mmCIF file of C-alpha atoms in Angstrom:
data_model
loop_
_atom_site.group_PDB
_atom_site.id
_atom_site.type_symbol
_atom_site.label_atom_id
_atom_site.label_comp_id
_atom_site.label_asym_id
_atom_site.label_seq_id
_atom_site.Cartn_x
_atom_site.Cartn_y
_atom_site.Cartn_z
ATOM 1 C CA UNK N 272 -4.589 -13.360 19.599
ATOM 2 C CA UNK N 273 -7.975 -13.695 21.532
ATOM 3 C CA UNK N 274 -11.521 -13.515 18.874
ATOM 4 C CA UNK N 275 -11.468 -9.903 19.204
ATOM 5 C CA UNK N 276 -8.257 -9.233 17.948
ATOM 6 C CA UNK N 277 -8.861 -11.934 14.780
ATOM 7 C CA UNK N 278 -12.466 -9.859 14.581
ATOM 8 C CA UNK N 279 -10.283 -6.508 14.091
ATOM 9 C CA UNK N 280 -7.577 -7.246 11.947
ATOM 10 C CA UNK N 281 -10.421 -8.997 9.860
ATOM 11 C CA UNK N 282 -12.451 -5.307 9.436
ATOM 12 C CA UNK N 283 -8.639 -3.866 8.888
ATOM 13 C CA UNK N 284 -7.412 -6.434 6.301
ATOM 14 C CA UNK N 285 -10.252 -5.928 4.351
ATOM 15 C CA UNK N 286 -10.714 -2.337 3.995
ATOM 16 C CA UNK N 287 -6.525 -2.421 3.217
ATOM 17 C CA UNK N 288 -7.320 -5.169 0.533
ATOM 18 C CA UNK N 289 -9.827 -2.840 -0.940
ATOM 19 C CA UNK N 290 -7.989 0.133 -1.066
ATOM 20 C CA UNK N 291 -5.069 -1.796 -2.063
ATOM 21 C CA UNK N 292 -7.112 -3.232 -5.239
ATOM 22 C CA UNK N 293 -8.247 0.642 -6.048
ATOM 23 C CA UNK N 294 -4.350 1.904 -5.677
ATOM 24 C CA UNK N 295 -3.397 -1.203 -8.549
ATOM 25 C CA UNK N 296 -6.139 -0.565 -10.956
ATOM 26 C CA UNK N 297 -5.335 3.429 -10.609
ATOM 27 C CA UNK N 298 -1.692 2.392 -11.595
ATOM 28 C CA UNK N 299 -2.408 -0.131 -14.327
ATOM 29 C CA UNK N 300 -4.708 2.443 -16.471
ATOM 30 C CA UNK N 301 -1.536 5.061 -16.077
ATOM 31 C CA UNK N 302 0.262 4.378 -19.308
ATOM 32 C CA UNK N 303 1.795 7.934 -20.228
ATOM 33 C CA UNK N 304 4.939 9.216 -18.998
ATOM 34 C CA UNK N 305 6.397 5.845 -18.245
ATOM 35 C CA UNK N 306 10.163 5.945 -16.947
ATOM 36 C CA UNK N 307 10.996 2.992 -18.724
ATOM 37 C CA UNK N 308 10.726 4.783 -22.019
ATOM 38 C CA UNK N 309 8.925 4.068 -25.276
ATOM 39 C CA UNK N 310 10.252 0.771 -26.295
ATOM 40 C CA UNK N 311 9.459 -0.972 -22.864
ATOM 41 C CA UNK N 312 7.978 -4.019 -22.995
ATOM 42 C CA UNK N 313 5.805 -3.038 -20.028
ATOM 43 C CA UNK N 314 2.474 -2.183 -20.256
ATOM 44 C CA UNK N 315 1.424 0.760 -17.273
ATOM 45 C CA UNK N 316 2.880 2.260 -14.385
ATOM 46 C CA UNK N 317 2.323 -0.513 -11.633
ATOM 47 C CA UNK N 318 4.454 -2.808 -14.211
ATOM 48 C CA UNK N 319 7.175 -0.280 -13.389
ATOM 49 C CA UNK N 320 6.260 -0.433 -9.682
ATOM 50 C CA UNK N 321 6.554 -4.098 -9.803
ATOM 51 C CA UNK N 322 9.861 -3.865 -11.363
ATOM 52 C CA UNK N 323 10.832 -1.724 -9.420
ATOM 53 C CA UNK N 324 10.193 -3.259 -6.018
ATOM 54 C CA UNK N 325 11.760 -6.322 -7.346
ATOM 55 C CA UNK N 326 14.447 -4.804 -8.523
ATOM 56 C CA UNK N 327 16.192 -1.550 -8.546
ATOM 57 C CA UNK N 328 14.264 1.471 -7.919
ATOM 58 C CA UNK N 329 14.455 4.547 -10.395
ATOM 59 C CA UNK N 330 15.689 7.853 -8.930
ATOM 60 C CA UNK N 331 11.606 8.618 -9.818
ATOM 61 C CA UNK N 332 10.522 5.923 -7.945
ATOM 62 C CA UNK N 333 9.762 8.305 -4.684
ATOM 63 C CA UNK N 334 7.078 10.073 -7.274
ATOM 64 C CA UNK N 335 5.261 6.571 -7.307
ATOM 65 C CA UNK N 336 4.868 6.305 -3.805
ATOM 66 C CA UNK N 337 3.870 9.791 -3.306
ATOM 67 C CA UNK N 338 1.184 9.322 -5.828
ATOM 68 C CA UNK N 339 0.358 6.385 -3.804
ATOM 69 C CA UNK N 340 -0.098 7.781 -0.544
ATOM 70 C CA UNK N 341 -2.016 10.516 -2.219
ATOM 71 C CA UNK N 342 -4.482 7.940 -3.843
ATOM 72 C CA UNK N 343 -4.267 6.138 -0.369
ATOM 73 C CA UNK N 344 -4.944 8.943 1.672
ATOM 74 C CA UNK N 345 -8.179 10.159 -0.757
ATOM 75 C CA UNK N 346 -9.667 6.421 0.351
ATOM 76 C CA UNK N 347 -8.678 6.401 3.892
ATOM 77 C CA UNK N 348 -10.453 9.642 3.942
ATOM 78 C CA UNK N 349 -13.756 7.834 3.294
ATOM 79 C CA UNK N 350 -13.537 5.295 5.447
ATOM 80 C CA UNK N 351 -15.305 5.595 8.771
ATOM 81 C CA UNK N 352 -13.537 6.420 11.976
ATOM 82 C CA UNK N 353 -14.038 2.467 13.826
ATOM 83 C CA UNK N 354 -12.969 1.254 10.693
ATOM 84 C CA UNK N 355 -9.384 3.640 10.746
ATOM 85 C CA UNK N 356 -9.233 2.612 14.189
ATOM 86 C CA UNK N 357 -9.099 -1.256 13.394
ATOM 87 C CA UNK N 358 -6.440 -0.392 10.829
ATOM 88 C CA UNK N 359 -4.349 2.024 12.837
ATOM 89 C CA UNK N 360 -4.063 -0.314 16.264
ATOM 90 C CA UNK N 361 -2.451 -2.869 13.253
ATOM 91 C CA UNK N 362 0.178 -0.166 12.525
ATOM 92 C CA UNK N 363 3.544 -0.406 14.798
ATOM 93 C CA UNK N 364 3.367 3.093 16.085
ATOM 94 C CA UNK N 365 0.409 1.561 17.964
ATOM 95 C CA UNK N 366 2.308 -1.230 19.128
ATOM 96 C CA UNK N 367 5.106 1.297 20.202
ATOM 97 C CA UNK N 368 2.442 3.375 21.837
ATOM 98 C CA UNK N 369 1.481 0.574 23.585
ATOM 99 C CA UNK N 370 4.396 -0.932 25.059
ATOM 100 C CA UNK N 371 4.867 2.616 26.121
ATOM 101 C CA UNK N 372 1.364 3.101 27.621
ATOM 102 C CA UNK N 373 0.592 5.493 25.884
ATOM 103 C CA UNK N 374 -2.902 3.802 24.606
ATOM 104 C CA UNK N 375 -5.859 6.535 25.808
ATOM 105 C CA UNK N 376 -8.934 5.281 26.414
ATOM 106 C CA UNK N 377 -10.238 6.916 23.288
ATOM 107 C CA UNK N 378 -7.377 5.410 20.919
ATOM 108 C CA UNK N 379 -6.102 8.474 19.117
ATOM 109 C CA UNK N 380 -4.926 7.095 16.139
ATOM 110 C CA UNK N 381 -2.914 8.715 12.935
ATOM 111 C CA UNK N 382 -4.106 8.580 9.400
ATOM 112 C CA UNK N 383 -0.629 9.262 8.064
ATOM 113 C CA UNK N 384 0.513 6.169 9.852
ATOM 114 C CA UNK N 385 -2.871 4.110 8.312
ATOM 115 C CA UNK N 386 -0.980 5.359 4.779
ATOM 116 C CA UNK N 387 1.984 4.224 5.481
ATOM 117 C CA UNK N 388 0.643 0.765 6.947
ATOM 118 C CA UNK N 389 -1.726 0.195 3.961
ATOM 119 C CA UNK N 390 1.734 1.918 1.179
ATOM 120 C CA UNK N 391 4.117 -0.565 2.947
ATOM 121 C CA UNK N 392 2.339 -3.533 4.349
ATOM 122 C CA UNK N 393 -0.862 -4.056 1.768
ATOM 123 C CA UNK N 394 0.435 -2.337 -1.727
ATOM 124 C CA UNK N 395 4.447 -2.433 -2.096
ATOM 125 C CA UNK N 396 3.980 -6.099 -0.894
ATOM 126 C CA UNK N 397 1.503 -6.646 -3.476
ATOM 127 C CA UNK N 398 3.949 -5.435 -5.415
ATOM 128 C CA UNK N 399 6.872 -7.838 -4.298
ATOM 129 C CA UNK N 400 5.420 -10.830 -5.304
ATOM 130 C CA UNK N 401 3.514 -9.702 -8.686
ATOM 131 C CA UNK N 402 4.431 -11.131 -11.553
ATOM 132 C CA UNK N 403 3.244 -11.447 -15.571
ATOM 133 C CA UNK N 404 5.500 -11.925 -18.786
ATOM 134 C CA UNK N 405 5.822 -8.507 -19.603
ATOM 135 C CA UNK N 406 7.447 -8.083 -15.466
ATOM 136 C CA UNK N 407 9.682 -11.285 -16.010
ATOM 137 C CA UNK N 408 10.925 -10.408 -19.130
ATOM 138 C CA UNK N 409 11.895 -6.952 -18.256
ATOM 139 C CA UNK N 410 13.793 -8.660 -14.956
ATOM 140 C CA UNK N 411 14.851 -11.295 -17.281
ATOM 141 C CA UNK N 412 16.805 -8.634 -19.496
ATOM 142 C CA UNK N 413 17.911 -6.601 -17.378
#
């Protein structure tokens, strides 16, 4: 990776670390209509995205991601164009596109790819590895 690429994925990681931070605090003040039910020791809705992740997911679970990419989306929106640029040539479809040559001059790049990237690689991996009481408990007795 020459300076220019570290320079890049630099601007990418931390626009995706910000977003990523929004998408988590969004979740954590969600604390009605929890699939878990009333007597859950867990506390909001990225608890339950936690558990999920790192353990079985709910048959709801595909609600919580589309909420995500939603939320994702509504920040990716804001973001300026060289900035979804750096995030999208992080993305594998651009790494596909390029092994293809497909790479235009003008790098064309996808948003709904950028959601997916920032969903998969920034926010369910966030996800993987988080980790309170309330989380290990729930695991714990499960």
């Amino acid at each position: 990776m020459d300076y220019r690429d570290t320079i890049i994925k630099g601007v990418s990681d931390i626009s995706c670390n910000k977003i990523t931070g929004k998408v988590i605090r969004f979740f954590q003040k969600m604390k009605e209509g929890m699939q878990s039910g009333a007597d859950t020791t867990l506390k909001n809705v990225w608890d339950e995205i936690c558990i999920q992740v790192q353990g079985e997911e709910s048959i709801l679970f595909p609600c919580y991601l589309d909420t995500a990419r939603k939320y994702i989306h509504n920040e990716v929106e804001k973001l300026d164009e060289c900035i979804k640029k750096a995030i999208w040539i992080q993305t594998d479809q651009h790494f596909d596109r390029q092994d293809t040559g497909e790479i235009p001059d003008a790098l064309i790049f996808c948003e709904d790819d950028i959601i997916e990237y920032i969903l998969h690689d920034f926010v369910l991996s966030q996800a993987e590895t988080w980790t309170n009481k309330r989380i290990e408990n729930y695991l714990w007795n499960m």
